[in-house]
Coordinates of C-alpha atoms in Angstrom, one line a residue:
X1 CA 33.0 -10.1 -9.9
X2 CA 28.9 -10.1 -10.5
X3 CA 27.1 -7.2 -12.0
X4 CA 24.1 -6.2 -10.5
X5 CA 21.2 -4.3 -12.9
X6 CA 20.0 -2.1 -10.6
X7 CA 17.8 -0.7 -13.1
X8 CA 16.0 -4.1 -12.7
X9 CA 15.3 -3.6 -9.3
X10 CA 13.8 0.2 -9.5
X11 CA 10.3 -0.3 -8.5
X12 CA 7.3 1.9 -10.0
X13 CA 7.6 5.8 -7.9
X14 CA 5.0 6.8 -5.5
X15 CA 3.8 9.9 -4.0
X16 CA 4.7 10.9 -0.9
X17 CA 2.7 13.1 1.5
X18 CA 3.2 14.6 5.0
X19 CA 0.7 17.2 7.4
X20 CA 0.3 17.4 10.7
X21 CA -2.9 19.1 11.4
X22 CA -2.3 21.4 14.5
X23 CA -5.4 22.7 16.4
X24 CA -4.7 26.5 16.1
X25 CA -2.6 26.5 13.2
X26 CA -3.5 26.8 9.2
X27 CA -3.3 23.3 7.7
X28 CA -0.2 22.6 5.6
X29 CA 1.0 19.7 3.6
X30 CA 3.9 18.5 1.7
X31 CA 3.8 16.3 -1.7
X32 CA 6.9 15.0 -3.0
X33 CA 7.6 11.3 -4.7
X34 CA 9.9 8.3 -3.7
X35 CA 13.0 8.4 -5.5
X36 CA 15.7 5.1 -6.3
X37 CA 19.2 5.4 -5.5
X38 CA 20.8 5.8 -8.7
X39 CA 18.7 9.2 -8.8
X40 CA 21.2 10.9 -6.5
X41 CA 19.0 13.0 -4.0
X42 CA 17.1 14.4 -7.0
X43 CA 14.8 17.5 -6.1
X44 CA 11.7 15.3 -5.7
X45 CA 9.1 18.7 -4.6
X46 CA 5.7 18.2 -7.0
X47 CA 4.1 21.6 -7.2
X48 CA 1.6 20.7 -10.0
X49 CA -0.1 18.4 -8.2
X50 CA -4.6 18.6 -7.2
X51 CA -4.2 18.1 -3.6
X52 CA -7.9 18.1 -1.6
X53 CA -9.1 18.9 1.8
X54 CA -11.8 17.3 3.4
X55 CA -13.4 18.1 6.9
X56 CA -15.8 15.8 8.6
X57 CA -16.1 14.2 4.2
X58 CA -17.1 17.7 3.4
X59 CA -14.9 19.1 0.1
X60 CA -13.5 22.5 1.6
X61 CA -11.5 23.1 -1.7
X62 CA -8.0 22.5 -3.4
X63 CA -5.0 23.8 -1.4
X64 CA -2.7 26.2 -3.0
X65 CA 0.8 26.0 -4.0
X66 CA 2.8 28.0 -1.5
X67 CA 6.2 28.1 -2.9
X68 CA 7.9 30.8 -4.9
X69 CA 10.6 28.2 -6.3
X70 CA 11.0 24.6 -5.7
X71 CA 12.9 24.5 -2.5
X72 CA 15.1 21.6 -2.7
X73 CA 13.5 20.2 0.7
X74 CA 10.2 22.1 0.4
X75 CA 7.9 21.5 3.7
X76 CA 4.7 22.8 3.7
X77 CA 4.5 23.7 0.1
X78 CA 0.6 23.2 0.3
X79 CA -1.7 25.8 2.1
X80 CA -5.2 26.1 3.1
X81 CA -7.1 28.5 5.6
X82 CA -8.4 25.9 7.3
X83 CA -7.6 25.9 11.0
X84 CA -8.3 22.6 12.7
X85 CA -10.7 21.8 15.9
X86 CA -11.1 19.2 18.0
X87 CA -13.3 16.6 16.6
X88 CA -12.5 17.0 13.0
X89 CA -11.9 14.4 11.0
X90 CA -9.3 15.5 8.3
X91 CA -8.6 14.1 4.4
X92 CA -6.6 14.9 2.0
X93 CA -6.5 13.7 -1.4
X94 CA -3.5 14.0 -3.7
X95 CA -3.2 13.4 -7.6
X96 CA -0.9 13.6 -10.2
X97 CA -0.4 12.4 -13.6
X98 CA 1.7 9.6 -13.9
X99 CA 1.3 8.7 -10.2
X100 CA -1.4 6.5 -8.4
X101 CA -3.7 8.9 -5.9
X102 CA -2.8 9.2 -2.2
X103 CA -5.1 9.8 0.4
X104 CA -4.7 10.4 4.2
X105 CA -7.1 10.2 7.1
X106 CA -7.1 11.4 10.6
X107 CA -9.4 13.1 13.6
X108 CA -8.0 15.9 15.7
X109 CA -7.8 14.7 18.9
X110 CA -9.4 17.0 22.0
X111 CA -6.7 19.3 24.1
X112 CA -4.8 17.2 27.0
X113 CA -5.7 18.1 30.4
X114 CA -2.1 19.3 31.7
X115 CA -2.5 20.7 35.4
X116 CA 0.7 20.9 36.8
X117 CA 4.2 21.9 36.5
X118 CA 6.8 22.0 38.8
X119 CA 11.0 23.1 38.1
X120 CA 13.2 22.7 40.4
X121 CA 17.2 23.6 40.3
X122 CA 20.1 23.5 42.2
X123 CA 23.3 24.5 41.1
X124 CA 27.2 22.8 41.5
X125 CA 30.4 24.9 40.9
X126 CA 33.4 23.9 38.9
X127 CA 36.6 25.3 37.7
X128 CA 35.2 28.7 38.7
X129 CA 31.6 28.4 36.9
X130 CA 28.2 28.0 38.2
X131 CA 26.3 24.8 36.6
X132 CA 22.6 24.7 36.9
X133 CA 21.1 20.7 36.9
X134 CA 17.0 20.8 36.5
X135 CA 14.2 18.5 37.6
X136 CA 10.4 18.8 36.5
X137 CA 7.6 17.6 37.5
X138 CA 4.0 17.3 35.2
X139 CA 1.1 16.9 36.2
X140 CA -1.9 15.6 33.5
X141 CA -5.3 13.6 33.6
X142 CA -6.2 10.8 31.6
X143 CA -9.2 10.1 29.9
X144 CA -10.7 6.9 30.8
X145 CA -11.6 4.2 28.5
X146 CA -9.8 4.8 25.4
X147 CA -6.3 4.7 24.1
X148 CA -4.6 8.4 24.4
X149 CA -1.4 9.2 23.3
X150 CA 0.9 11.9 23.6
X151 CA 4.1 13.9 23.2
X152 CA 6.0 16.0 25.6
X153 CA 8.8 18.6 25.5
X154 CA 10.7 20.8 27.8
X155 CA 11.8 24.7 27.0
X156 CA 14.1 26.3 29.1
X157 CA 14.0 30.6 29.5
X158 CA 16.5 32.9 31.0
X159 CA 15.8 36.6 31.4
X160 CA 18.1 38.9 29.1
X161 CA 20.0 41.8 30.8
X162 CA 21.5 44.2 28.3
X163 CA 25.1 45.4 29.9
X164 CA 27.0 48.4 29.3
X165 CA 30.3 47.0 27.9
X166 CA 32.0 50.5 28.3
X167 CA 30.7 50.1 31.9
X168 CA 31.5 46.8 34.0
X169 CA 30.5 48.6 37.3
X170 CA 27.3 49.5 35.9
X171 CA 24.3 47.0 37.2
X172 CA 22.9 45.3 34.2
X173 CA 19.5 45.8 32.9
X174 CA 16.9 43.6 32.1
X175 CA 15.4 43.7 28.5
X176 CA 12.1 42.8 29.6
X177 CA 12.5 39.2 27.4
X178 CA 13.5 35.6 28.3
X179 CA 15.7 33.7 26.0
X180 CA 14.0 30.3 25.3
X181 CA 15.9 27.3 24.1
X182 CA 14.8 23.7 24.0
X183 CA 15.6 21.6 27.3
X184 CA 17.1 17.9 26.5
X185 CA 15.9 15.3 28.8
X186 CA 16.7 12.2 30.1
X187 CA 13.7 10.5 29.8
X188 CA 14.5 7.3 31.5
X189 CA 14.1 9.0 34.4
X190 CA 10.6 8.2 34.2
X191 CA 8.5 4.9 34.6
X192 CA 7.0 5.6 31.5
X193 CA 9.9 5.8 29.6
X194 CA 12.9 3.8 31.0
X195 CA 10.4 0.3 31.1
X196 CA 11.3 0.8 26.9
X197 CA 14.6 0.5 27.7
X198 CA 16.1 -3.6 27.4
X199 CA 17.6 -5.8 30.3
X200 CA 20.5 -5.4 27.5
X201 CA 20.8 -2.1 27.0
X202 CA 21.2 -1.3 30.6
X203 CA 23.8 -4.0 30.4
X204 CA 25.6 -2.2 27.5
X205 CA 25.8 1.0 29.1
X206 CA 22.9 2.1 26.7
X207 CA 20.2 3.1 29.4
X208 CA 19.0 6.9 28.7
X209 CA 16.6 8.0 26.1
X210 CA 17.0 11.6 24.2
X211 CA 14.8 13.2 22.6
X212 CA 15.9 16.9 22.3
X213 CA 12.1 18.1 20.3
X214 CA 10.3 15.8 23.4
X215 CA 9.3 12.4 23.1
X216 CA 6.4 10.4 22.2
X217 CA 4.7 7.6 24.9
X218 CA 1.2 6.6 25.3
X219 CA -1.2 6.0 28.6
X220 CA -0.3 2.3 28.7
X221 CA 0.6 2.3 32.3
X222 CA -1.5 5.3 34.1
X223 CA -4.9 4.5 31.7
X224 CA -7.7 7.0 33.0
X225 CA -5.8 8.3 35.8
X226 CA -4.0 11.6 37.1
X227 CA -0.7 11.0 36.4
X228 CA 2.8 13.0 37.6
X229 CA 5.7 12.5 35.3
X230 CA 9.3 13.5 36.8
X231 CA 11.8 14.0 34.3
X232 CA 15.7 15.4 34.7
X233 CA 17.0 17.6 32.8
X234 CA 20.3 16.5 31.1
X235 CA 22.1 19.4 30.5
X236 CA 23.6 22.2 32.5
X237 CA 24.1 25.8 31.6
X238 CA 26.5 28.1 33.4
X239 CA 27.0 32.2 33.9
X240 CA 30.2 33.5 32.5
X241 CA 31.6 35.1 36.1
X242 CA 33.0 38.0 34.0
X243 CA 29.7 39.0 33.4
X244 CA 27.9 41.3 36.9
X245 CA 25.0 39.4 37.5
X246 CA 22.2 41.7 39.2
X247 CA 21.6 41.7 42.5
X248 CA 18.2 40.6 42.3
X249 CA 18.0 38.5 39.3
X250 CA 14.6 37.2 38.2
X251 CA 14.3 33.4 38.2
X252 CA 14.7 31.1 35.4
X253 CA 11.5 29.9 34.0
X254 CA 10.7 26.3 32.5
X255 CA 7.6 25.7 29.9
X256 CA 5.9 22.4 29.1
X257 CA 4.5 21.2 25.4
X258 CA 1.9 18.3 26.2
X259 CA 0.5 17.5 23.0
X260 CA -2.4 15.2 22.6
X261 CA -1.8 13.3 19.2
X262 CA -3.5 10.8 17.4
X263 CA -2.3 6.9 17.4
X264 CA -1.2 6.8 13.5
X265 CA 0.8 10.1 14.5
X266 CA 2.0 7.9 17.5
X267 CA 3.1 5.8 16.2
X268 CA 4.8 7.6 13.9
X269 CA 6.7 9.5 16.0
X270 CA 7.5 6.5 18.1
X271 CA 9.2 4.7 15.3
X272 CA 11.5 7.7 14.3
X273 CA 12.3 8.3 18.3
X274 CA 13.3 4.3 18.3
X275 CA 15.7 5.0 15.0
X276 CA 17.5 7.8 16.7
X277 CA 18.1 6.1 20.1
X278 CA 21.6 4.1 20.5
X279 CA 20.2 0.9 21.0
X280 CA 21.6 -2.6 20.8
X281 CA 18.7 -3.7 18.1
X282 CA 19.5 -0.5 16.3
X283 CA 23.1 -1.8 16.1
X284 CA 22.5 -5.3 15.1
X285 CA 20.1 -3.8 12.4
X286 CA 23.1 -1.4 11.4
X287 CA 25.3 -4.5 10.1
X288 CA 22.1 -6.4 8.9
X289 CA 21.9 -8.5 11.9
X290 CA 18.7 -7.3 13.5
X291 CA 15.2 -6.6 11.3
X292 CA 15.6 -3.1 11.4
X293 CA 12.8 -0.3 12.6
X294 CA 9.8 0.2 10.4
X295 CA 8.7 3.7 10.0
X296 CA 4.7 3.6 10.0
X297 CA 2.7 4.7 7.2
X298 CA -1.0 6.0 6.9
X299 CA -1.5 7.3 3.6
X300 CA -3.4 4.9 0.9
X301 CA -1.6 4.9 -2.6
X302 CA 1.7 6.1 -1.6
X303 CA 3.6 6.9 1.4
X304 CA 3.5 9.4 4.5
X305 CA 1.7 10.4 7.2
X306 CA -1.5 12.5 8.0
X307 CA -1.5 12.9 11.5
X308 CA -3.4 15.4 14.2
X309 CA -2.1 16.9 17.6
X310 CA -3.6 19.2 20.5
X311 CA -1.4 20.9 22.5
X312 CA -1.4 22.6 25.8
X313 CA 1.4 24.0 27.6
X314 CA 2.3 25.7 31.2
X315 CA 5.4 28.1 32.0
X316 CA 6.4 28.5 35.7
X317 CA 9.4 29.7 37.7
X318 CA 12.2 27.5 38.3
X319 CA 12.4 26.9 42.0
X320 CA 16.0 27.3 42.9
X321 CA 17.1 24.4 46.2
X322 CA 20.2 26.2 46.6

């Protein structure tokens, strides 16, 4: 039996700040601190903090506290009226007493150059209900002679019909809204994505890549080029044959997020994607047999990440092959 002074081992805490700065959107940040593990998941929110922004090293002013109480898991908690553009180069600058200052640099990248998207859908029945499987194809351009990176995601819509439950006979009518939900993918069903996947993996049955919120990758193998990514949708959805559908029913719809995001943010991203996939490494590093996945960091002084994104997006009908 050895007692270990863990008390010893608690290193000095550090601040901790997070913003994406969206093109479009007011810029937000969180501050909070590092914590050890004898705290017990203490509320670690710092609302008293001087927290800077800088655009293109110009001082634009403090950014406000934004939260009533300290929410136990606060994001966003500081505000400013700034509203990125491309081109910017954003910094922030936090300090607190008792802490070292924490600083965070990044340039808003320009808006991707998404041109096409097309859905396709057939359906396959089973047990008496209708399954819908989804393909998409996206078309984007490349900017030559530079590293780009990006993330995509897939939304889903179906249009709402309101039904007269008192009624069945009575056609359904439609609401004049679509119900949107996010679209998991299987994203090995593209080049770009299933070359990240190991010779072991496949082996081990782990050969698919999730990413329900979309999925980072960068232009590594379509560098200043037009580019068509085909991805499969890896889930199905079905219509409750108790339900009258309409005669006419208008098609399903699918919408694209491209976002154009900045390396540090990449790789960011990249690393927390590789922590949630079911991989062989992830295992090994699981029982302390593998050096396990190290989540990038950009902010000076402390810990976080400042990162920028563009995004662009496209909403189209789902062709239906059946």
């Amino acid at each position: 039996m050895k007692e270990v002074d863990l008390e010893y081992l608690r290193p000095d805490s550090k601040l901790v700040l997070n913003s994406v700065a969206s093109v479009g959107e007011p810029l937000k940040a969180s501050l909070s601190r590092t914590w050890f593990y004898t705290e017990d998941y203490p509320n670690v929110t710092i609302g008293d903090a001087k927290v800077e922004l800088y655009v293109n090293d110009r001082l634009l002013g403090e950014m406000s506290w934004n939260v009533e109480e300290i929410d136990y898991y606060a994001v966003g908690n500081y505000v400013s009226s700034y509203i990125p553009v491309p081109g910017d180069k954003v910094r922030i600058e936090a300090k607190r007493e008792g802490f070292k200052q924490v600083m965070g640099e990044d340039i808003v990248p320009d808006k991707p150059a998404l041109l096409n998207l097309y859905a396709e859908s057939h359906e396959e029945n089973s047990y008496g209900y209708s399954y819908t499987k989804r393909r998409f194809k996206v078309t984007f351009r490349d900017k030559p002679s530079e590293q780009n990176c990006y993330l995509i995601s897939f939304a889903y819509g179906s249009p709402h019909y309101e039904y007269d439950y008192d009624d069945w006979e009575k056609p359904p009518v439609f609401s004049g809204i679509y119900s949107w939900r996010p679209e998991p993918i299987d994203y090995t069903s593209d080049p770009v994505f299933s070359n990240k996947v190991s010779a072991l993996d496949k082996v081990l049955g782990n050969d698919w890549l999730s990413g329900y919120n979309g999925r980072p990758f960068s232009d590594e193998l379509f560098d200043g080029k037009e580019y068509t990514m085909t991805l499969d949708g890896n889930s199905s959805y079905g219509y409750n044959p108790g339900f009258t559908q309409p005669e006419n029913r208008l098609p399903d719809s699918a919408r694209v997020y491209l976002y154009a995001i900045s390396e540090p943010y990449y790789k960011y991203l990249l690393a927390l994607a590789n922590l949630s996939d079911d991989s062989f490494n992830n295992n090994l590093a699981d029982i302390g047999l593998a050096e396990p996945v190290r989540v990038f960091n950009n902010i000076e002084g402390g810990l976080g990440i400042l990162g920028t994104a563009c995004v662009d997006s496209l909403t189209v009908a789902i062709q239906e092959l059946n």
